[in-house]
PDB file of C-alpha atoms in Angstrom:
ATOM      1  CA  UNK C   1       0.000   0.000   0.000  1.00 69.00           C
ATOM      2  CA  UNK C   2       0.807   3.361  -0.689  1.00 72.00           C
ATOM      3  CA  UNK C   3       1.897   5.265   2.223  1.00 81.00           C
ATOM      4  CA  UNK C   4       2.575   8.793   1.899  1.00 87.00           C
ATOM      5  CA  UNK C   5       0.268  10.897  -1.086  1.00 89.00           C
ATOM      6  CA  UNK C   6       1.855  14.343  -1.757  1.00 91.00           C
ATOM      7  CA  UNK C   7      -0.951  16.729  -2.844  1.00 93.00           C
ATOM      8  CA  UNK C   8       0.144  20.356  -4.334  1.00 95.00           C
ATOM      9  CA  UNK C   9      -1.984  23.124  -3.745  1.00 97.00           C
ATOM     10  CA  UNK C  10      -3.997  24.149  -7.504  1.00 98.00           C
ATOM     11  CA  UNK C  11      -4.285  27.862  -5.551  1.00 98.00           C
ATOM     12  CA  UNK C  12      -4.914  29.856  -2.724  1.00 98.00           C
ATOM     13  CA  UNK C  13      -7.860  31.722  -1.222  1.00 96.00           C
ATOM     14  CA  UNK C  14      -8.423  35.341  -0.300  1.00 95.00           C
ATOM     15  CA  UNK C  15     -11.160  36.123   2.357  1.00 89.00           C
ATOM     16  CA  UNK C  16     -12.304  38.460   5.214  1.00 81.00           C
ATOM     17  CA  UNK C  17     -12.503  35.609   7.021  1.00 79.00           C
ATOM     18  CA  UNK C  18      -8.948  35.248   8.199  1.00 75.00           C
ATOM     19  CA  UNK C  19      -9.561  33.651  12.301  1.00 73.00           C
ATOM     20  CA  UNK C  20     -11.211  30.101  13.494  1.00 69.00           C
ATOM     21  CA  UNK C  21     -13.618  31.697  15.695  1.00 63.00           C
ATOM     22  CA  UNK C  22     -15.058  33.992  12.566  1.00 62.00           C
ATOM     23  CA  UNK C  23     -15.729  30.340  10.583  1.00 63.00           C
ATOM     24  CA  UNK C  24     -19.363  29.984  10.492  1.00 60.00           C
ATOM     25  CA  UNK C  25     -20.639  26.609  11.498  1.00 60.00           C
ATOM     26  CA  UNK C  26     -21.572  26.146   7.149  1.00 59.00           C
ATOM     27  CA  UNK C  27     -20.855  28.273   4.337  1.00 50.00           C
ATOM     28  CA  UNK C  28     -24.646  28.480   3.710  1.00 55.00           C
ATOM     29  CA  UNK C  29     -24.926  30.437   6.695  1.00 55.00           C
ATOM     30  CA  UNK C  30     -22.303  33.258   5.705  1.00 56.00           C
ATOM     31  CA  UNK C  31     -24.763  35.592   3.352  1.00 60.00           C
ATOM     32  CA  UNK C  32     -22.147  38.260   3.622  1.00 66.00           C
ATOM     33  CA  UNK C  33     -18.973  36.339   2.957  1.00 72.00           C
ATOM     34  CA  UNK C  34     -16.963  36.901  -0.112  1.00 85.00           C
ATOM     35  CA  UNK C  35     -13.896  35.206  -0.980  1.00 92.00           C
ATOM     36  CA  UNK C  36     -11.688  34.951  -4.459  1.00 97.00           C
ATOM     37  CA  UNK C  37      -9.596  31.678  -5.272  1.00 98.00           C
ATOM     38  CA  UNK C  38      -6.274  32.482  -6.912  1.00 98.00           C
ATOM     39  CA  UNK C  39      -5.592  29.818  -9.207  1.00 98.00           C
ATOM     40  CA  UNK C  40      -1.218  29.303  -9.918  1.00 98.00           C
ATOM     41  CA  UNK C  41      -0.056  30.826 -13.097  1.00 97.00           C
ATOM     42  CA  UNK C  42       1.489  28.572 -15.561  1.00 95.00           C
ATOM     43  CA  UNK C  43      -0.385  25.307 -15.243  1.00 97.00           C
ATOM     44  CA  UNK C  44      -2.481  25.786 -18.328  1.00 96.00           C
ATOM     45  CA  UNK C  45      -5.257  26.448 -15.432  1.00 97.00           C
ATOM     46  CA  UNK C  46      -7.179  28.989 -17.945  1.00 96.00           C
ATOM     47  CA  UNK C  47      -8.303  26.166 -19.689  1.00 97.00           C
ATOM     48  CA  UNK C  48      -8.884  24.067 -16.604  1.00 97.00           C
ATOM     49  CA  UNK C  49     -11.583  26.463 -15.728  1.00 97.00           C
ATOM     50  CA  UNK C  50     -13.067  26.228 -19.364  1.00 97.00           C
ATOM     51  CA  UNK C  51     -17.261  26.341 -18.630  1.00 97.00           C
ATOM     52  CA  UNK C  52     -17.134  26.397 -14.976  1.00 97.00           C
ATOM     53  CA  UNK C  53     -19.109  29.766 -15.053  1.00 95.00           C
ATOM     54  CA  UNK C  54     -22.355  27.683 -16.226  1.00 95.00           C
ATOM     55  CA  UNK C  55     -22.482  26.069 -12.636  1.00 97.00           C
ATOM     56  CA  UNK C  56     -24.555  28.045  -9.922  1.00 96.00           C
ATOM     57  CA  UNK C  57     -22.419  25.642  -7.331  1.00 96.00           C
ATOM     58  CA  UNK C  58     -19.226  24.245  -7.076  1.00 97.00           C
ATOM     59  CA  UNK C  59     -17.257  21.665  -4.425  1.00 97.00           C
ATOM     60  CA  UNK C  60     -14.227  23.673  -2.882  1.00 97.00           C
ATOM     61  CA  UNK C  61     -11.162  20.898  -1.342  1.00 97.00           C
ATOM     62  CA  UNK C  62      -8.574  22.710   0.375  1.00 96.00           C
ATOM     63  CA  UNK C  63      -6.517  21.912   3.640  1.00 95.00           C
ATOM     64  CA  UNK C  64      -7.370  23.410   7.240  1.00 92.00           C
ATOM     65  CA  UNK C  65      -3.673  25.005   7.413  1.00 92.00           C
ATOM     66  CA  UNK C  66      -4.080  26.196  10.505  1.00 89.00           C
ATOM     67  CA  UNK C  67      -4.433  22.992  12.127  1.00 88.00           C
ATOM     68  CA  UNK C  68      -1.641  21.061  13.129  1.00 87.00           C
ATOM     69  CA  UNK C  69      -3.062  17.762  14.963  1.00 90.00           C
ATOM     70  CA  UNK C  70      -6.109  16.014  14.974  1.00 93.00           C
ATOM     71  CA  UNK C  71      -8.442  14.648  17.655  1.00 93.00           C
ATOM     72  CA  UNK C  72     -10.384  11.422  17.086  1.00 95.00           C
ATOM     73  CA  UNK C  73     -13.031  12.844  19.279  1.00 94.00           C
ATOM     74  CA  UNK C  74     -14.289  16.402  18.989  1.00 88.00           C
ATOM     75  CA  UNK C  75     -17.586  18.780  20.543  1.00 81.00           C
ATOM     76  CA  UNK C  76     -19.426  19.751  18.019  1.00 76.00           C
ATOM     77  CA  UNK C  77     -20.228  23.481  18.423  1.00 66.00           C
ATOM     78  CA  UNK C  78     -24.422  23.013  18.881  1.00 57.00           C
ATOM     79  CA  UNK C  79     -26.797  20.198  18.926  1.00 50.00           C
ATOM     80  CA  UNK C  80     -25.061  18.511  21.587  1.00 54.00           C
ATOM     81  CA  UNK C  81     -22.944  18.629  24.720  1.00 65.00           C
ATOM     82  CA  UNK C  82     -21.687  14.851  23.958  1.00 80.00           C
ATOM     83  CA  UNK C  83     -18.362  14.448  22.111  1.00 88.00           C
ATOM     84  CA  UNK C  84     -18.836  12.311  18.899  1.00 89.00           C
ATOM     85  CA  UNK C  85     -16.448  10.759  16.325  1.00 93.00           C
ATOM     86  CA  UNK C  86     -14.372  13.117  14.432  1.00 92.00           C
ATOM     87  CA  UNK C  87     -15.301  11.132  11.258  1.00 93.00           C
ATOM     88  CA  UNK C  88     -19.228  12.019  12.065  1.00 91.00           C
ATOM     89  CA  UNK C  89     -18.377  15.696  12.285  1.00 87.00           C
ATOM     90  CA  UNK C  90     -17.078  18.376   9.564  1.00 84.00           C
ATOM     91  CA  UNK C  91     -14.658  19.488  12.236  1.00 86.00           C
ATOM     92  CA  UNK C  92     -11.279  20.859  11.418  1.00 87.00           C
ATOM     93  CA  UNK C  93      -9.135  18.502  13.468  1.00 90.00           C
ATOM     94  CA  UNK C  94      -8.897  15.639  10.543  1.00 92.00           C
ATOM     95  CA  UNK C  95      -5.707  13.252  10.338  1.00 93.00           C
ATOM     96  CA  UNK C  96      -5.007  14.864   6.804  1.00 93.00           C
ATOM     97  CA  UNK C  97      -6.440  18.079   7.546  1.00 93.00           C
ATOM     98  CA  UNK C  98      -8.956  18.138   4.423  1.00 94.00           C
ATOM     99  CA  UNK C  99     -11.993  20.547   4.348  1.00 93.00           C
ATOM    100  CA  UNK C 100     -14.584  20.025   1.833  1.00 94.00           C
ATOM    101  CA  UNK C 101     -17.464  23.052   1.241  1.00 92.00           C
ATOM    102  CA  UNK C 102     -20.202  23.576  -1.071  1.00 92.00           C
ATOM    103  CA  UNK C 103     -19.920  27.506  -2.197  1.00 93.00           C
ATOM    104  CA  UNK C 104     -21.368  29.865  -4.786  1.00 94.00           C
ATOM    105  CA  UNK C 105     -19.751  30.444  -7.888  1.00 96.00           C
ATOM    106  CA  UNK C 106     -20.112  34.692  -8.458  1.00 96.00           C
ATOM    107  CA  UNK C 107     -17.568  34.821 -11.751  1.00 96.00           C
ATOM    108  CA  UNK C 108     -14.853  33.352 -13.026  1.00 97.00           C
ATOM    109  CA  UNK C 109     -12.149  35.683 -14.550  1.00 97.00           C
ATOM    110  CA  UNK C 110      -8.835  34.119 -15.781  1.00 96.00           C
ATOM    111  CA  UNK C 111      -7.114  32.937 -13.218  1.00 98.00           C
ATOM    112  CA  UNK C 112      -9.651  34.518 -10.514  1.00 98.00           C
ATOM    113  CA  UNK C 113     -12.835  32.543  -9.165  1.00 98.00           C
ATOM    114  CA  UNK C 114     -14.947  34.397  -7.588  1.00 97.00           C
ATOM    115  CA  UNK C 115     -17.231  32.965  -4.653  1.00 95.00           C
ATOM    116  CA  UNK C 116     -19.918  33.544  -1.810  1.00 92.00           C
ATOM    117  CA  UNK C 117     -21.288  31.887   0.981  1.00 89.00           C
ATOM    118  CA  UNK C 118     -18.156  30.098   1.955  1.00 88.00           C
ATOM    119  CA  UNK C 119     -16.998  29.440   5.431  1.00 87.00           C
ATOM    120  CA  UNK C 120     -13.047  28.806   4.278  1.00 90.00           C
ATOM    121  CA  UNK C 121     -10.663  30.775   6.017  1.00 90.00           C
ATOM    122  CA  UNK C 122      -8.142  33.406   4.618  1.00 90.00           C
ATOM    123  CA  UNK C 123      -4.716  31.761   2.909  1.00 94.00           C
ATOM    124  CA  UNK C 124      -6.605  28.234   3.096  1.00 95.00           C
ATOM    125  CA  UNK C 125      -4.266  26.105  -0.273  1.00 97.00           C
ATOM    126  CA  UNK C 126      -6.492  24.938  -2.800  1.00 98.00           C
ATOM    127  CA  UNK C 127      -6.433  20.937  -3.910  1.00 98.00           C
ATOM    128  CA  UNK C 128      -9.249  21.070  -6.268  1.00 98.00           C
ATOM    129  CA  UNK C 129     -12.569  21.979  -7.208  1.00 98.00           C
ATOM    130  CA  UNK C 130     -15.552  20.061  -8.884  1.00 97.00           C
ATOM    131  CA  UNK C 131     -19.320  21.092 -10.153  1.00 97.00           C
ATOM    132  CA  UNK C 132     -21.718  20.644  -7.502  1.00 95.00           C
ATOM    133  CA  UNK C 133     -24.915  18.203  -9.537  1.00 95.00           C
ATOM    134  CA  UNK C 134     -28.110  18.407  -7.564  1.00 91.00           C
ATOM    135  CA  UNK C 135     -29.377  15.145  -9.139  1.00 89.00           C
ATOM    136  CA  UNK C 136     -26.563  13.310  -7.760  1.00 91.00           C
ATOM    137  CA  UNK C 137     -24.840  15.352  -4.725  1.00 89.00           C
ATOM    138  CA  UNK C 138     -28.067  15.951  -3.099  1.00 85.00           C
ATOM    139  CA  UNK C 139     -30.112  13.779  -0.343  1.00 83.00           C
ATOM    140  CA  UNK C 140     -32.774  16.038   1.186  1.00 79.00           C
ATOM    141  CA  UNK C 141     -34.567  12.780   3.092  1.00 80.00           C
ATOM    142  CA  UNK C 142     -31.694  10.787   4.111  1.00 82.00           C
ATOM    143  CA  UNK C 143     -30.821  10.331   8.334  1.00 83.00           C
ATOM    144  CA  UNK C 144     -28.243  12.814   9.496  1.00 76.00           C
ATOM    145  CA  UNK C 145     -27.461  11.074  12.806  1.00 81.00           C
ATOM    146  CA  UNK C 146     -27.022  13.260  15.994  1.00 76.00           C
ATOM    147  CA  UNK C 147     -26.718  16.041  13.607  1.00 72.00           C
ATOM    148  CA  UNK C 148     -30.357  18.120  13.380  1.00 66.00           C
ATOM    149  CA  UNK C 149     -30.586  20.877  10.632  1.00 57.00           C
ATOM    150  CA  UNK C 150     -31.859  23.577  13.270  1.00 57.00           C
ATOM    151  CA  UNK C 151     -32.243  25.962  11.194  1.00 60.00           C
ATOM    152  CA  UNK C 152     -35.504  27.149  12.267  1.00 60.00           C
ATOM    153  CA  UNK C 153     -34.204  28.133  15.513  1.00 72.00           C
ATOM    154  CA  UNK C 154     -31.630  30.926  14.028  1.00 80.00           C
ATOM    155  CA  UNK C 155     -31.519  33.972  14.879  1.00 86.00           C
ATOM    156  CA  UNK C 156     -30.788  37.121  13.157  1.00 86.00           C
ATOM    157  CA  UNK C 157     -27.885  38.761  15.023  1.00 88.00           C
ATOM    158  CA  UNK C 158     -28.043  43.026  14.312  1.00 90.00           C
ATOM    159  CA  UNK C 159     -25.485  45.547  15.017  1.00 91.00           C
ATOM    160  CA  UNK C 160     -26.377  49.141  16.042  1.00 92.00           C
ATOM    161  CA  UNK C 161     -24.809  51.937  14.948  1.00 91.00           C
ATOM    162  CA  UNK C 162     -22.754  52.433  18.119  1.00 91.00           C
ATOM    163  CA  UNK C 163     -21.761  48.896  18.351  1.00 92.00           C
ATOM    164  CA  UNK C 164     -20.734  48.460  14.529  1.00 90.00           C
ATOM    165  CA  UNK C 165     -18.514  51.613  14.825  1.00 91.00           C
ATOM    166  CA  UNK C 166     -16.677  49.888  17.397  1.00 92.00           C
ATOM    167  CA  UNK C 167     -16.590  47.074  15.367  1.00 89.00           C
ATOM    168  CA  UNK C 168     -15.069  48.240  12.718  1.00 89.00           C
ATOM    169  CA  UNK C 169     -12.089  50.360  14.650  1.00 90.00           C
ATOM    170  CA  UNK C 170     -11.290  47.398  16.276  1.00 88.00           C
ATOM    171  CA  UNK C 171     -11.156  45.366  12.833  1.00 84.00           C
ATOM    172  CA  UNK C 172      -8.735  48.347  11.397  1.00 86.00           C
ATOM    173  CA  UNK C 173      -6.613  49.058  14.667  1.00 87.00           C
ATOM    174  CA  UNK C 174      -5.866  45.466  16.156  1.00 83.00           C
ATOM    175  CA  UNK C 175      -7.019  42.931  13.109  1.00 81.00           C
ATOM    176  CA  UNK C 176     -10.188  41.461  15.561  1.00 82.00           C
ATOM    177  CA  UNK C 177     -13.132  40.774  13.627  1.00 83.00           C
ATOM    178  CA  UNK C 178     -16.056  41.023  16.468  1.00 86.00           C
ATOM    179  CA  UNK C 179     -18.565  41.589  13.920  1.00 84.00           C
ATOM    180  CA  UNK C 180     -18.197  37.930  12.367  1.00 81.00           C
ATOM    181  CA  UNK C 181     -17.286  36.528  15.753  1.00 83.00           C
ATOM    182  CA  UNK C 182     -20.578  37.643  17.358  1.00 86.00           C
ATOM    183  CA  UNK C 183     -22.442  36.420  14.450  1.00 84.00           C
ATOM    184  CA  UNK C 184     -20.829  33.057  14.638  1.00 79.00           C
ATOM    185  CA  UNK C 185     -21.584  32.798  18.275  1.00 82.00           C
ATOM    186  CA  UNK C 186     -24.920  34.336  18.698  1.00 86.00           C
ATOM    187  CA  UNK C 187     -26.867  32.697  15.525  1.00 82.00           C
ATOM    188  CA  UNK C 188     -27.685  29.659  17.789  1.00 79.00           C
ATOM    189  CA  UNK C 189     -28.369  29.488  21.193  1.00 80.00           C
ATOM    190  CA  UNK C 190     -27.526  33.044  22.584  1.00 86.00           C
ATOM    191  CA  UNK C 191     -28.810  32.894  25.602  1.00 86.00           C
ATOM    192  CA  UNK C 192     -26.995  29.213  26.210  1.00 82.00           C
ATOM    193  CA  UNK C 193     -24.829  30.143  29.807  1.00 81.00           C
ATOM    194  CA  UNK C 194     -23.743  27.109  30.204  1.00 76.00           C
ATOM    195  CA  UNK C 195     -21.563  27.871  27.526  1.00 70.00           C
ATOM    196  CA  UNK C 196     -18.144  29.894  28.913  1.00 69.00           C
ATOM    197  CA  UNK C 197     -18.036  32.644  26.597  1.00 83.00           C
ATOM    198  CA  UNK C 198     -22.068  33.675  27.850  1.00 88.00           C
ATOM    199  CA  UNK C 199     -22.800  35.508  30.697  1.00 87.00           C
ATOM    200  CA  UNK C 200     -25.957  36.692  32.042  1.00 88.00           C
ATOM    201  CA  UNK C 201     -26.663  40.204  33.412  1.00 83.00           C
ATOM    202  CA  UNK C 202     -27.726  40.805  37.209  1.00 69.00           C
ATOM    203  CA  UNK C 203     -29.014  44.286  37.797  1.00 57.00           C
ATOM    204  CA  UNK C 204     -32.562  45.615  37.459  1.00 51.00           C
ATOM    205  CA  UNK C 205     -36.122  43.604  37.226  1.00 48.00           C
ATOM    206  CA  UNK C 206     -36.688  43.523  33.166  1.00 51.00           C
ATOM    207  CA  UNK C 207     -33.297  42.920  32.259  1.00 58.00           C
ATOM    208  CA  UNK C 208     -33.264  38.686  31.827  1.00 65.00           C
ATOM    209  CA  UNK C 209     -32.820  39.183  28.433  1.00 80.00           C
ATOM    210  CA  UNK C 210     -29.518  41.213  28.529  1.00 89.00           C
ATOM    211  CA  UNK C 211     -26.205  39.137  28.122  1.00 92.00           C
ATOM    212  CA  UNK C 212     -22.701  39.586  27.729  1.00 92.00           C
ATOM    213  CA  UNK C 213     -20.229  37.546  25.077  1.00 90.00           C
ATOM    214  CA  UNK C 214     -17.249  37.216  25.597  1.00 89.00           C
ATOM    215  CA  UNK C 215     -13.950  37.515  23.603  1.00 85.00           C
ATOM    216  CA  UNK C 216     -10.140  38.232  24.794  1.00 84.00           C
ATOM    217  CA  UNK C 217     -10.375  41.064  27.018  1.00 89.00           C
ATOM    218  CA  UNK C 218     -13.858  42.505  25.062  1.00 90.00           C
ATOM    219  CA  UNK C 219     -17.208  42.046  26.434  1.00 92.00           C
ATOM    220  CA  UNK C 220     -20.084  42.294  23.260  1.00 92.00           C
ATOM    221  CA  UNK C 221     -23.081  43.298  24.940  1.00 93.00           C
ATOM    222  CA  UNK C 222     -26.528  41.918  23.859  1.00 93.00           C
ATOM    223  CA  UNK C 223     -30.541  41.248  24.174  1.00 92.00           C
ATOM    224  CA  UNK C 224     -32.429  38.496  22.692  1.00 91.00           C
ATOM    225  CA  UNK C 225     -35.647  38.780  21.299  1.00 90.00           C
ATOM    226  CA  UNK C 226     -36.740  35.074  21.311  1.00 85.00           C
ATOM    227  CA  UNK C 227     -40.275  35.664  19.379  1.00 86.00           C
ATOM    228  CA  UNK C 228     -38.604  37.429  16.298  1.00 90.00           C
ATOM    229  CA  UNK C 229     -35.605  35.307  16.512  1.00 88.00           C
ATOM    230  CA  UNK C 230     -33.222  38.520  16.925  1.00 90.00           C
ATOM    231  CA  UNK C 231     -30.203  39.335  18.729  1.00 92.00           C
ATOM    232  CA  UNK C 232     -29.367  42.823  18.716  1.00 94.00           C
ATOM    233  CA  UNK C 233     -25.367  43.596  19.688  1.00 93.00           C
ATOM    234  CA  UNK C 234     -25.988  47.417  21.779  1.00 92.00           C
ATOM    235  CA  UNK C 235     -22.352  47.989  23.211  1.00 91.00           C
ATOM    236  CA  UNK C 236     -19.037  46.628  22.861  1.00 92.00           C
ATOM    237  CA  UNK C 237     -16.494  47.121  26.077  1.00 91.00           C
ATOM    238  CA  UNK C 238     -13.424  45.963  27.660  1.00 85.00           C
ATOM    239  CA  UNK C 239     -14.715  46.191  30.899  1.00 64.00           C
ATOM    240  CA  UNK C 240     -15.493  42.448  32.933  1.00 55.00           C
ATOM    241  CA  UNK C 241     -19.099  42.338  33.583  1.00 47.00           C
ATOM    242  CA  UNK C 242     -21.253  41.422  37.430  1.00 49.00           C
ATOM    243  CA  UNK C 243     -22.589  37.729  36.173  1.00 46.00           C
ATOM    244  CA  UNK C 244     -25.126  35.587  38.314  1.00 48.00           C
TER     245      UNK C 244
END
C-alpha cells in the first residue's frame, strides 16, 4: 500500500474571514462572505476552468492550514454537549487536515474565481474543485445522525450603529473581527450560559434578556428577542461584567 500521497496546492484563497472563531458553522450560513480563489499561473489552469461559469455551485477541497493535529473525538459546536467521532463531524481537526465546502460560484475571470457563501478561512491552499450536480450530490430525506438541521431556531444577530462603529475600529486598529465573531456565536443558542463565553446580566427587574459575550479582554453586549428570533449587539467594552 501506498503510504505517503503528496498533494500540491492548484491555488490559494483570499477572504475576510482570516480567524477560526469567525468560521461559520456552514458556508450556507455566511450571506455576507466573499472570498476569491487564486488559481497558480502557468499550469495551463485557464483552460482548466473552461465552462465552470455555467455552474450556480461548485465543491471547494482545500486543507485546514491552521491545524496542526487532529483529535479522534471532537464537541461539536451546537446540537449537543456529547463528544462524537471526528469522522461524524465536519470538524477541522482531521488526520489529513482536508476541508470540503459547497460555495457559490459569483464569476470566473482568468485565473480569478470568484465565490460567496463560503466558510473557508483566509490563505486556506487549494487541492481542487468540482461542479456541484443536484441530481446526484443531493439527499434532502436521508438520516443525518445526531446532527439536526436547526435551522428554524436561528436567529438574526443586528449591530447598532454604536456597536458596529466599534466594530469596525477594532477590525482596522488590532485585526479582531467582532462583527463575524458575534455572528458566529450568537446565531444559535444566545442565551446558552452554560456555555463559557455567555454571561448573564444581574441588575434591574426587566433585564433577563440582557447578556454579555465574551472575547479576549472585550465584552459584546446583547438582548435576545426570542419571538422574532433577533439578537441585537448594543455595546461593545473591555470592561469584565457582574454575572449571576
Amino acid at each position: 500500500m501506498q503510504n505517503e500521497i503528496t498533494l500540491n496546492p492548484i491555488g490559494f484563497l483570499q477572504s475576510n474571514i482570516k480567524q477560526r472563531y469567525e468560521t461559520p458553522r456552514q458556508g450556507v450560513l455566511a450571506k455576507e462572505s466573499n472570498a476569491v480563489i487564486h488559481l497558480n499561473p502557468k499550469n495551463n489552469f485557464e483552460q482548466a476552468v473552461k465552462d465552470l461559469d455555467g455552474f450556480d455551485r461548485i465543491w471547494i477541497i482545500y486543507q485546514f492550514h491552521l491545524n496542526k493535529n487532529w483529535k479522534p473525538l471532537v464537541t461539536p459546536p451546537r446540537h449537543t454537549r456529547k463528544k462524537v467521532g471526528v469522522f461524524a463531524t465536519r470538524a477541522t481537526y482531521r488526520p489529513n487536515q482536508i476541508g470540503l465546502s459547497c460555495v457559490k460560484l459569483d464569476k470566473v475571470d482568468g485565473l480569478k474565481i470568484y465565490i460567496s457563501e463560503s466558510d473557508i478561512l483566509d490563505g486556506s491552499p487549494i487541492l481542487d474543485i468540482k461542479p456541484y450536480l443536484p441530481y446526484s450530490d443531493s439527499f434532502p430525506n436521508v438520516k443525518t445522525g445526531w446532527a439536526k438541521s436547526g435551522l428554524e431556531n436561528i436567529y438574526r444577530v443586528i449591530f447598532d450603529e454604536k456597536a458596529r462603529r466599534i466594530a469596525d475600529k477594532l477590525l482596522v486598529e488590532e485585526t479582531v473581527n467582532l462583527l463575524s465573531y458575534a455572528r458566529v456565536q450568537l446565531e444559535f443558542n444566545p442565551v446558552d450560559t452554560t456555555r463559557k463565553r455567555i454571561t448573564q446580566l444581574t441588575g434591574k427587574s426587566g433585564k433577563e434578556n440582557q447578556f454579555v459575550l465574551a472575547y479576549q479582554k472585550w465584552r459584546i453586549n446583547y438582548t435576545v428577542d426570542g419571538e422574532t428570533k433577533k439578537v441585537f449587539i448594543n455595546n461593545i467594552t473591555t470592561k469584565r461584567i457582574k454575572t449571576k
